[in-house]
XYZ file of C-alpha atoms in Angstrom:
769
model
C 68.163 112.155 148.538
C 67.520 115.732 147.125
C 68.157 116.086 143.441
C 68.127 118.506 140.877
C 69.789 120.652 138.390
C 71.611 123.883 139.358
C 70.044 127.067 138.116
C 72.431 130.071 137.200
C 71.956 133.490 135.829
C 73.819 134.040 132.919
C 75.253 137.213 131.220
C 76.313 137.723 127.621
C 80.044 138.182 126.736
C 81.863 138.020 123.738
C 85.486 136.938 123.173
C 87.750 136.149 120.388
C 89.875 133.059 119.738
C 92.747 132.617 117.200
C 92.785 129.065 115.854
C 96.065 129.186 114.611
C 95.020 127.105 111.644
C 97.640 128.600 109.243
C 98.311 126.998 106.033
C 100.714 127.982 103.625
C 100.140 126.950 100.034
C 103.666 126.351 99.113
C 105.854 124.281 101.841
C 103.327 124.273 104.559
C 104.091 120.374 104.992
C 105.757 117.669 102.878
C 102.540 115.628 101.636
C 104.789 112.591 101.229
C 104.919 112.003 105.080
C 101.285 111.339 105.017
C 101.204 109.535 101.897
C 103.950 107.382 102.850
C 104.072 106.543 106.688
C 106.750 104.424 108.126
C 106.202 102.350 111.192
C 108.077 102.059 113.390
C 109.097 105.747 112.978
C 113.103 106.011 111.787
C 115.223 107.723 114.361
C 116.259 110.382 111.544
C 114.226 111.045 108.216
C 113.674 113.676 105.800
C 111.226 113.414 103.123
C 112.379 115.125 99.572
C 110.415 116.722 97.091
C 108.452 114.650 94.784
C 108.152 110.733 93.864
C 110.502 108.370 91.892
C 108.436 106.513 89.343
C 109.715 103.329 87.573
C 109.050 100.404 85.457
C 111.564 98.194 86.002
C 114.645 97.697 88.661
C 118.149 96.902 88.503
C 120.182 95.846 91.382
C 123.588 96.900 90.241
C 125.521 96.010 93.483
C 124.729 94.314 96.656
C 127.169 92.994 99.296
C 124.121 90.862 100.888
C 122.846 88.286 98.631
C 120.055 86.967 100.810
C 118.649 90.595 100.830
C 118.933 91.402 97.481
C 117.097 88.174 96.438
C 114.436 89.014 98.912
C 114.222 92.512 97.240
C 113.998 90.847 93.680
C 111.290 88.451 94.958
C 109.364 91.324 96.363
C 109.388 93.307 93.274
C 108.815 90.070 90.828
C 105.446 89.667 93.270
C 104.444 93.409 92.626
C 104.804 92.780 88.930
C 107.977 94.802 88.629
C 110.716 92.995 86.519
C 114.507 93.397 86.682
C 116.164 95.235 83.675
C 119.732 96.627 83.008
C 118.207 99.967 82.476
C 115.792 99.567 85.270
C 115.671 101.733 88.608
C 119.266 101.343 89.876
C 119.482 99.943 93.315
C 122.710 99.249 95.538
C 123.142 97.570 98.912
C 126.389 98.314 100.475
C 128.318 97.087 103.253
C 129.181 100.057 105.585
C 129.606 100.358 109.111
C 127.357 103.140 110.789
C 128.244 104.925 113.819
C 125.218 104.632 115.530
C 123.708 103.105 118.680
C 123.132 99.213 117.954
C 125.045 99.555 114.514
C 124.238 95.691 113.793
C 120.829 96.304 113.123
C 121.076 99.988 111.790
C 120.549 101.056 108.083
C 120.848 104.111 105.809
C 118.374 104.465 102.890
C 118.602 107.101 100.174
C 115.691 107.335 97.402
C 116.337 109.785 94.946
C 117.064 109.188 91.306
C 118.131 105.807 92.492
C 118.135 103.833 95.742
C 121.021 103.183 98.048
C 121.234 101.223 101.118
C 124.129 100.979 103.530
C 124.331 98.426 106.388
C 126.973 96.901 108.455
C 124.929 93.367 108.382
C 122.410 91.623 106.903
C 119.773 92.543 109.562
C 120.356 96.276 108.929
C 119.723 95.390 105.025
C 117.016 93.407 105.870
C 115.302 96.352 108.059
C 115.983 98.821 105.133
C 114.174 96.509 102.784
C 111.247 96.313 105.114
C 111.054 100.089 105.114
C 111.094 100.063 101.158
C 108.238 97.625 101.256
C 106.324 99.869 103.396
C 106.911 102.994 101.021
C 106.155 101.073 97.837
C 103.190 101.805 95.898
C 101.935 100.583 92.682
C 100.209 102.793 90.028
C 99.139 101.046 86.810
C 101.974 99.381 85.657
C 104.549 101.840 87.324
C 106.205 101.260 90.718
C 106.227 104.750 92.861
C 108.510 105.543 95.746
C 108.591 108.955 97.730
C 111.977 110.724 97.546
C 113.681 110.460 101.125
C 116.711 110.082 103.246
C 116.722 107.776 106.425
C 119.340 106.998 108.848
C 117.627 104.378 111.396
C 118.676 102.114 114.310
C 116.849 100.290 117.187
C 116.493 101.632 120.625
C 116.487 98.204 122.117
C 118.236 94.713 121.184
C 115.188 92.557 121.981
C 111.848 93.534 120.150
C 109.326 90.709 120.854
C 106.039 89.149 120.315
C 104.771 86.031 122.532
C 102.171 83.661 121.956
C 100.830 80.831 124.783
C 100.142 77.887 122.693
C 100.145 75.702 126.033
C 96.718 76.689 126.810
C 95.482 77.166 123.213
C 97.044 75.561 120.098
C 97.544 77.551 117.120
C 98.193 75.950 113.577
C 101.748 76.633 111.967
C 100.184 78.535 109.337
C 98.525 80.985 111.779
C 101.806 81.479 113.596
C 103.574 82.177 110.492
C 101.047 84.838 109.699
C 101.695 86.316 112.666
C 105.518 86.002 112.349
C 105.243 87.633 108.853
C 103.542 90.684 110.361
C 106.082 91.113 113.122
C 108.940 90.899 110.617
C 107.394 93.786 108.709
C 107.560 96.070 111.867
C 110.983 95.186 112.644
C 110.578 92.613 115.755
C 113.438 90.280 116.214
C 112.118 87.879 118.837
C 109.142 85.324 118.661
C 108.997 84.099 122.304
C 107.089 80.719 121.965
C 105.123 79.588 125.114
C 104.845 75.842 124.681
C 103.716 74.301 127.923
C 100.981 75.061 130.348
C 98.364 73.262 132.597
C 96.170 72.143 129.396
C 98.789 70.790 127.030
C 102.437 70.020 126.348
C 102.540 71.231 123.070
C 106.127 70.158 121.693
C 106.595 66.626 120.435
C 109.055 64.641 122.834
C 110.512 61.367 121.343
C 111.881 60.705 124.516
C 108.926 61.094 126.317
C 105.760 60.855 123.716
C 103.241 60.272 126.553
C 103.436 64.038 126.954
C 101.422 64.341 123.889
C 98.598 61.819 124.915
C 94.980 62.657 125.053
C 95.008 61.831 128.840
C 97.609 64.534 129.570
C 95.791 67.322 127.454
C 92.820 68.829 128.662
C 92.346 71.258 125.533
C 92.904 70.640 122.161
C 93.528 67.007 122.444
C 95.913 65.700 119.777
C 97.311 69.204 118.990
C 100.945 69.661 119.299
C 103.922 70.780 117.182
C 106.017 68.084 115.919
C 110.066 68.701 116.225
C 109.879 69.000 112.550
C 107.248 71.925 113.130
C 109.568 73.391 115.556
C 112.525 73.488 113.018
C 110.219 74.757 110.280
C 109.151 77.653 112.783
C 112.755 78.362 113.914
C 113.951 78.580 109.986
C 111.002 80.462 109.116
C 112.135 82.989 111.996
C 115.592 83.069 110.939
C 114.991 83.938 107.442
C 113.179 86.965 108.937
C 116.099 87.591 111.295
C 113.866 86.695 114.237
C 114.997 84.608 116.916
C 112.959 82.018 118.699
C 112.791 81.931 122.354
C 111.071 78.555 123.434
C 109.663 78.328 127.069
C 108.931 75.394 129.033
C 107.148 76.817 132.057
C 108.374 74.767 135.118
C 107.394 74.018 137.877
C 104.378 75.885 138.057
C 101.724 75.426 134.955
C 102.894 71.936 135.018
C 99.512 69.760 135.206
C 99.839 68.416 131.750
C 103.476 67.469 132.623
C 102.435 65.712 135.798
C 99.605 63.845 134.124
C 101.568 62.481 131.346
C 104.228 61.385 133.744
C 102.060 60.111 136.420
C 103.742 62.388 139.144
C 101.606 63.467 142.085
C 103.681 66.489 142.387
C 107.039 67.993 141.288
C 108.611 66.822 144.149
C 108.307 63.200 142.694
C 112.021 62.133 142.600
C 111.711 61.433 138.639
C 110.280 64.926 137.814
C 113.961 66.593 137.816
C 115.643 64.055 135.836
C 112.757 64.042 133.277
C 112.863 67.759 132.910
C 116.689 67.594 132.438
C 115.972 65.021 129.666
C 113.336 67.379 127.992
C 115.405 70.458 128.083
C 118.510 68.684 126.500
C 116.171 67.435 123.840
C 115.007 70.688 123.263
C 118.553 72.098 122.736
C 119.402 69.050 120.440
C 116.682 70.402 117.903
C 118.506 73.607 117.080
C 121.940 75.224 117.201
C 122.999 77.428 120.067
C 123.633 79.989 117.415
C 119.956 79.868 115.929
C 118.356 79.323 119.356
C 120.728 81.248 121.834
C 117.794 81.583 124.774
C 115.750 79.078 126.336
C 113.149 80.190 128.708
C 112.242 78.078 131.951
C 109.421 79.882 133.312
C 109.303 79.754 137.222
C 106.229 81.852 137.818
C 103.051 81.416 139.552
C 103.888 78.166 141.574
C 100.792 78.746 143.776
C 99.589 74.931 144.494
C 101.379 72.579 146.821
C 101.911 70.004 143.902
C 104.033 72.464 142.126
C 106.392 73.147 144.873
C 109.990 72.001 144.461
C 112.987 71.636 146.776
C 115.657 74.056 147.006
C 118.298 73.276 144.196
C 115.624 72.079 141.607
C 115.373 75.130 139.429
C 119.369 75.776 139.639
C 119.958 72.421 138.122
C 117.766 73.106 135.323
C 119.715 76.523 134.975
C 123.092 74.910 134.797
C 121.883 72.417 132.469
C 120.573 74.862 130.107
C 123.631 77.038 130.282
C 126.085 74.102 129.945
C 124.421 73.621 126.431
C 125.461 77.290 125.611
C 121.911 78.742 125.981
C 120.946 81.985 127.904
C 118.299 81.271 130.749
C 115.424 83.582 130.898
C 112.981 83.282 133.749
C 109.827 85.134 134.796
C 110.134 88.073 137.475
C 108.214 87.397 139.749
C 109.571 83.736 139.831
C 111.216 81.649 141.696
C 114.369 83.151 142.869
C 117.714 80.994 143.017
C 120.425 81.611 145.594
C 123.717 82.361 143.890
C 122.044 82.878 140.448
C 123.718 85.959 138.833
C 123.332 85.271 135.060
C 119.640 84.673 134.185
C 117.411 87.171 132.112
C 114.480 88.307 134.126
C 111.257 88.847 132.020
C 109.268 91.251 134.087
C 105.288 91.002 134.162
C 102.643 92.832 136.165
C 104.660 95.709 137.945
C 107.607 93.579 139.242
C 111.022 95.300 139.093
C 114.192 93.379 137.747
C 116.530 91.837 140.318
C 119.694 94.244 141.033
C 122.371 93.468 138.399
C 120.228 91.046 136.303
C 119.546 91.658 132.620
C 115.810 92.068 132.003
C 113.146 92.255 129.239
C 110.006 93.875 129.619
C 106.892 92.739 129.599
C 104.942 94.665 132.371
C 101.504 95.490 131.529
C 101.862 94.453 128.016
C 99.441 91.589 128.052
C 97.341 91.944 125.049
C 94.440 89.683 126.322
C 93.685 92.546 128.849
C 93.812 95.349 126.431
C 90.915 97.092 124.962
C 91.259 97.728 121.083
C 91.176 101.776 121.771
C 92.484 102.343 125.387
C 94.879 99.654 125.180
C 96.535 101.350 121.988
C 97.285 104.511 124.281
C 99.200 102.525 126.838
C 101.377 100.664 124.055
C 102.246 104.184 122.594
C 102.861 106.200 125.773
C 104.744 103.588 127.919
C 108.497 103.530 128.009
C 110.139 100.158 127.219
C 112.286 99.258 130.412
C 111.538 102.650 131.827
C 114.453 104.442 130.146
C 114.861 106.003 126.611
C 117.160 103.216 125.221
C 118.705 99.909 126.050
C 121.989 99.330 127.548
C 123.785 96.216 128.974
C 121.081 95.334 131.487
C 117.811 96.753 129.796
C 117.671 94.375 126.820
C 114.195 95.496 125.622
C 110.696 94.156 125.671
C 108.434 91.404 124.481
C 104.641 91.977 123.790
C 102.782 88.994 125.462
C 99.445 87.420 124.164
C 97.842 85.067 126.915
C 94.499 83.937 125.530
C 93.985 81.822 128.867
C 90.332 80.660 128.030
C 89.534 77.993 126.125
C 88.802 78.993 122.572
C 86.229 77.387 120.003
C 88.419 78.141 116.782
C 92.198 79.267 116.683
C 91.137 82.148 114.452
C 89.107 83.476 117.593
C 92.504 84.356 119.241
C 92.919 86.982 116.551
C 89.113 87.985 116.574
C 89.071 88.437 120.337
C 92.300 90.089 120.973
C 93.762 93.217 119.547
C 96.720 91.283 118.521
C 97.634 93.202 115.229
C 96.900 96.652 116.358
C 98.872 96.152 119.418
C 101.849 94.775 117.305
C 101.948 98.135 115.440
C 101.387 100.385 118.196
C 103.931 98.612 120.359
C 106.578 98.527 117.260
C 107.065 102.250 117.416
C 107.822 102.376 121.176
C 110.295 99.394 121.465
C 112.414 100.186 118.045
C 112.195 104.156 118.205
C 112.186 104.320 122.186
C 110.552 106.944 124.276
C 111.865 109.916 125.816
C 109.942 109.610 128.988
C 107.514 107.004 130.489
C 103.648 108.619 130.366
C 101.999 106.787 133.066
C 99.104 109.358 133.013
C 98.068 107.999 129.298
C 98.275 104.284 130.012
C 94.869 104.263 130.534
C 93.352 107.440 128.795
C 94.462 109.469 125.942
C 95.856 112.902 126.546
C 93.597 116.025 126.861
C 92.233 117.856 123.843
C 94.724 120.642 122.650
C 97.701 119.143 123.956
C 101.031 118.319 122.199
C 100.625 114.767 123.732
C 97.080 113.999 121.930
C 98.652 115.559 118.848
C 101.499 113.249 118.830
C 99.332 110.161 119.243
C 96.859 111.327 116.452
C 99.887 111.776 113.951
C 100.712 108.031 114.857
C 97.358 106.836 114.451
C 96.852 108.307 111.208
C 99.838 106.380 110.149
C 98.153 103.206 111.584
C 95.096 103.878 109.423
C 97.004 104.096 106.344
C 98.726 100.896 107.161
C 95.616 99.124 108.233
C 94.136 99.929 105.040
C 97.237 98.806 102.938
C 98.482 95.908 104.761
C 96.050 94.272 106.744
C 93.067 93.345 104.291
C 91.566 90.231 105.366
C 93.223 90.162 108.665
C 91.564 90.936 112.145
C 92.415 94.557 112.935
C 89.656 96.019 115.181
C 90.891 99.632 115.435
C 89.558 102.973 113.872
C 90.581 106.431 114.275
C 89.585 107.320 117.934
C 90.931 111.033 118.315
C 87.643 112.392 116.707
C 85.412 110.921 119.657
C 84.923 113.430 122.496
C 82.803 112.893 125.500
C 81.597 114.919 128.325
C 81.519 112.927 131.779
C 79.862 113.710 135.123
C 80.211 111.669 138.289
C 80.608 109.593 140.142
C 77.369 110.070 141.756
C 76.952 108.079 144.959
C 74.915 104.798 144.581
C 75.667 103.081 147.726
C 76.040 99.679 145.632
C 72.326 100.440 144.262
C 73.214 100.448 140.341
C 69.428 100.900 139.753
C 69.327 104.288 141.156
C 68.561 107.103 138.772
C 70.077 110.775 138.945
C 68.792 113.852 137.432
C 71.054 113.544 134.267
C 68.483 111.357 133.005
C 65.632 114.080 133.168
C 67.327 116.830 131.601
C 71.053 117.622 130.420
C 72.249 120.986 131.905
C 75.644 122.100 132.978
C 75.474 121.142 136.654
C 73.483 119.397 139.270
C 73.245 119.095 143.011
C 72.680 115.958 144.661
C 72.705 115.658 148.442
C 74.177 119.227 148.767
C 77.103 118.386 146.660
C 77.652 120.099 143.181
C 78.410 118.377 139.996
C 79.260 119.550 136.657
C 80.354 117.868 133.187
C 84.278 117.325 132.634
C 86.207 118.995 129.954
C 86.024 116.818 126.673
C 87.475 113.308 127.088
C 88.961 111.918 123.928
C 88.846 108.179 122.888
C 86.871 105.338 121.523
C 86.998 103.527 125.167
C 86.878 105.546 128.310
C 88.245 104.000 131.521
C 86.362 105.703 134.525
C 88.683 103.788 136.810
C 91.025 101.259 135.481
C 91.291 97.687 136.860
C 94.987 97.950 137.287
C 94.796 101.121 139.088
C 96.287 103.086 136.152
C 95.290 106.822 136.361
C 91.762 107.265 135.007
C 88.990 109.560 135.786
C 88.265 108.391 139.475
C 89.852 106.682 142.285
C 86.308 105.921 143.792
C 85.335 102.229 143.919
C 81.580 102.654 143.262
C 79.102 105.414 142.090
C 77.394 106.426 138.744
C 78.869 107.983 135.859
C 76.900 109.439 132.822
C 78.626 110.496 129.585
C 76.989 112.648 126.790
C 78.178 113.796 123.399
C 76.487 114.829 119.944
C 76.741 113.285 116.719
C 76.009 115.070 113.379
C 74.556 112.928 110.730
C 74.036 114.306 107.047
C 70.906 112.091 106.816
C 68.226 109.795 108.422
C 70.006 106.383 108.777
C 70.352 103.265 110.738
C 74.071 103.219 111.908
C 76.211 100.241 113.132
C 77.637 101.041 116.404
C 80.299 99.134 118.682
C 78.654 99.717 122.125
C 80.322 98.134 125.288
C 80.468 98.276 128.921
C 82.739 96.488 131.370
C 84.877 94.867 128.660
C 85.791 91.468 129.256
C 89.595 90.393 129.636
C 90.033 87.111 127.759
C 91.871 85.808 130.839
C 91.192 83.427 133.708
C 87.391 83.229 133.269
C 84.783 86.107 133.023
C 86.795 88.184 135.541
C 84.345 90.829 136.043
C 81.589 89.014 137.491
C 78.825 86.786 136.129
C 77.626 87.369 132.722
C 74.409 89.486 132.424
C 71.172 88.258 131.770
C 69.080 88.835 128.830
C 67.812 92.442 128.562
C 71.042 93.872 130.458
C 74.087 95.155 129.033
C 75.720 94.359 132.170
C 74.911 93.197 135.688
C 75.718 96.730 136.852
C 72.462 97.671 134.493
C 74.365 100.489 132.184
C 72.105 101.949 129.703
C 72.445 103.912 126.620
C 69.804 106.589 124.878
C 70.032 108.402 121.646
C 67.768 111.178 120.988
C 65.876 110.302 124.362
C 65.255 106.698 123.254
C 66.644 103.857 125.306
C 68.664 101.535 122.930
C 68.375 97.560 123.801
C 71.273 95.481 124.686
C 72.354 92.626 122.228
C 70.372 89.359 122.523
C 73.206 87.179 124.237
C 73.970 83.801 122.776
C 75.426 82.712 126.442
C 73.375 84.690 129.187
C 73.854 84.236 132.934
C 77.483 82.509 132.552
C 79.427 82.460 136.119
C 82.780 83.927 136.433
C 84.800 80.558 136.707
C 83.826 79.329 133.243
C 87.286 79.196 131.623
C 86.550 76.157 129.520
C 83.440 77.835 127.650
C 84.757 79.913 124.828
C 83.827 83.447 124.243
C 81.560 84.316 121.537
C 79.843 87.578 121.776
C 81.169 89.053 125.175
C 83.224 92.180 123.904
C 81.775 94.707 121.286
C 84.414 94.151 118.689
C 83.685 90.620 117.948
C 79.895 90.518 118.107
C 77.443 92.009 115.701
C 77.186 95.721 115.897
C 74.416 97.684 117.613
C 72.226 99.245 115.230
C 71.123 102.753 116.130
C 68.593 105.182 114.357
C 70.326 108.485 113.806
C 68.015 111.593 112.568
C 69.442 114.083 110.034
C 71.207 116.706 112.008
C 72.504 116.520 115.675
C 71.882 113.639 117.641
C 72.438 113.410 121.409
C 73.710 110.277 122.823
C 73.703 109.721 126.799
C 75.072 106.719 128.602
C 74.895 105.686 132.299
C 77.833 103.905 133.530
C 77.027 102.703 137.064
C 79.490 100.604 139.276
C 79.268 98.259 142.365
C 81.702 96.159 144.363
C 81.057 92.880 142.484
C 82.742 94.231 139.043
C 86.207 94.596 138.274
C 86.161 96.879 135.268
C 84.437 100.455 134.916
C 84.575 101.693 131.432
C 82.138 102.370 128.464
C 82.721 102.185 124.433
C 80.305 103.895 121.989
C 81.571 104.294 118.433
C 80.115 104.393 115.048
C 81.608 101.767 112.756
C 81.631 100.642 108.978
C 82.146 97.008 108.597
C 82.805 95.543 105.187
C 84.266 92.136 104.260
C 85.045 91.298 107.893
C 87.019 94.756 108.052
C 86.388 97.745 110.042
C 86.671 101.143 108.999
C 85.684 104.998 110.070
C 82.297 106.523 109.518
C 83.745 109.493 107.915
C 80.691 111.770 107.383
C 79.411 111.448 111.296
C 80.919 114.080 113.393
C 81.261 114.018 117.318
C 81.213 117.105 119.225
C 80.959 117.604 123.016
C 78.105 119.500 124.578
C 79.779 121.246 127.692
C 83.058 123.027 128.590
C 83.719 123.350 124.750
C 86.231 125.907 123.521
C 84.956 127.221 120.229
C 86.754 124.868 117.635
C 86.705 124.586 113.969
C 88.089 121.521 112.004
C 88.954 121.877 108.296
C 88.216 118.905 106.175
C 89.929 120.549 102.937
C 91.817 123.537 102.029
C 94.162 124.598 99.351
C 96.992 121.837 98.992
C 100.706 122.287 98.255
C 101.089 122.398 94.344
C 97.755 122.439 93.610
C 96.710 124.458 90.291
C 93.416 126.751 90.164
C 91.295 127.612 87.416
C 91.571 131.509 86.931
C 89.407 134.011 85.240
C 90.213 136.639 82.883
C 91.166 138.781 85.839
C 93.729 136.229 87.116
C 91.292 135.629 90.075
C 90.714 131.835 91.321
C 87.783 130.677 93.539
C 88.642 127.825 96.170
C 86.713 126.362 98.815
C 87.390 125.832 102.301
C 85.189 123.393 104.373
C 84.927 121.682 107.508
C 82.974 121.703 110.990
C 82.186 123.817 113.850
C 82.214 121.781 117.032
C 79.766 124.129 118.623
C 77.754 126.892 117.089
C 79.748 130.072 116.117
C 78.477 133.293 115.605
C 81.246 134.348 112.980
C 83.886 132.712 111.350
C 86.300 135.163 109.976
C 88.716 134.372 107.353
C 91.817 136.418 106.707
C 94.108 135.787 103.626
C 97.651 136.908 104.061
C 99.270 136.967 100.482
C 102.277 138.203 98.896
C 100.961 142.198 98.998
C 99.151 142.863 102.165
C 95.903 141.359 104.097
C 92.617 140.386 102.636
C 89.842 139.996 104.872
C 86.728 137.825 104.350
C 83.059 138.289 105.552
C 82.152 136.521 108.412
C 79.608 133.674 108.422
C 77.547 132.365 111.198
C 78.205 128.332 111.379
C 76.943 125.336 113.286
C 78.077 122.179 112.300
C 79.401 121.613 108.804
C 80.352 124.503 106.544
C 81.809 125.543 102.991
C 83.214 129.090 102.543
C 84.260 130.383 99.258
C 87.740 132.121 98.820
C 89.068 134.179 96.217
C 92.702 134.370 95.490
C 95.198 135.664 92.882
C 95.871 132.630 90.916
C 99.612 133.445 89.891
C 100.794 134.314 93.668
C 101.683 131.811 96.300
C 102.691 131.520 99.812
C 99.017 132.603 100.931
C 98.224 131.811 104.572
C 94.674 131.444 105.724
C 93.933 132.287 109.129
C 90.726 131.780 110.951
C 88.914 133.535 113.764
C 86.040 132.428 115.902
C 83.571 134.952 117.381
C 81.338 133.270 120.066
C 78.821 134.316 122.473
C 79.395 132.651 125.823
C 77.399 132.180 128.856
C 79.366 131.967 132.054
C 78.159 131.214 135.467
C 77.466 134.173 137.606
């Protein structure tokens, strides 16, 4: 194999690029939008000017007692009392002529607060929005002034937990239900049975909860009172519980308990009919209008049933005035035209059937970074809004593997970030389905990336305000950029080295083929080839990629990093082959170097585990729930190089390498570190500070004020030229050379306004001859 860098003759050229960084001092953007972000985004919103402060509130009128009581309780808990001269609030019943008016609301915050809704649900969602934008400063409450008209694009907006495999306490379920209520979800899909256990108490067949029938969490199940409690808890939050008994597949616990060798036992169907009757007797049809009967993944002979088996269960459930939901793909019943299909994997709905979309929405497969791109850019039901067939979507959590502690379900799966990102798509809707971004973020300098970044900024505010003490493994990832090169052919030899490891140059020649670094790729995690086949960086099955970036540190430090390769789905064993031995990041032998020094992998707590190890809980397999990797950074720019090989034995091909600040079990950005890609970079200057709206400046006797513009250059820039457009003509500032962080003084006439600052970059480039 012939290896070597490509040598080129370079000539110097000069070009100018306008950065289009235009900042108008008065009215450039409403600062309230960034300060008071709302998730999911309202269909129609306009922020006003200024804020509304108050010490007490007064609900002067309300057509919805439960909601006004809820609002009173909220303010009381925030230390805001009710008084006759307090901030006036009215909750008015009024029909709104919008889509899905039953859940719509209007909200006005000006000198007082008014809410209009046609139902309790609409009023409830208005209050959820109010709670998101409420702030407390000393003893005063603060709201932004705004006007909202809002309604959901889809009628079903759900979240599912599999408690058949892994039991969770009522308290932990309520914690998550409270969160989904804050983000305007209206369905909790409760998967209550699976092979390891039948988790809902049956007084007809108490043997279903026996230790002999339960392979995990023996003795752990929900009593019928627990079930009623959860239904009532959800109802108070306008959330409908959809219970699921998954049959005839996933029925090992059922068969063990009842002593059935197979689902063809003559007593199996009568027993299930009794159990569905018992379920329907617990809660009224009005409060529990749906029952899910599963029917998916009937793959074992002992699960096969005769024709008519499932149809009789459907008819019994419908006779109890319930809608029947089945998985698609699942058992198809001849003559069934009324069941609701819940779609999983990439299955399509049956013609003419109503459906709920859960395709590719399994949190246990999602990476905390790359997975959020999918949830943001996907289009629920593959259409902009719901209709009589497209009912909505359900986000699913399937922690298939055994867990050591129930809290590990939240630690080892990005439950809360997924709920927040998906909330926007399922409430607001999406104009189109952007499959290209299901496994990667959009390219730099695109509108799509800016849209994601704008929403990401909202998520960061919500993380810091509303998720203290909760597992929220997400930090801002749009600041991370990488150059990637490859895949170099390794012929299944993952130990093979390539010239990238010897020197970083613009291009290489390997076996007569030229390779060059990619345009900068954005993200905390990069899928090189996605395990479900979504568009990524390559379609090759094997090979060796390299990735590089530079990180600026203002000082010498030992920095915590999340570093990972070949992320592990918390599903169906360790699904990307055996776990690595000590001294390996993974069996494919990936590596990481920082400033030419190789970084050692973690000391694994469970090395060398096989693939089929479903009953051994995860401990430290993924980067976001193990101790961070400590990396020495020097003051100035640091070079990071990663090697990511792939062979035929592995399922995932990916990497993560991001600095993190972990305190009090929470994770945040390391704001003083700066990423910049090394190759194929357009000169770019990022501003960290600039004159803000309504800001006053100290002025001298000549009415001049000095302000500072600071930021960072992504590459070495020969000249940064500043032009200030004022009321009278143009002021041009002298150019400065910059490389990394910079601060530039600007002088303006202090009493003038509507200044615009414009930056220009002058850069010497070295193109290939």
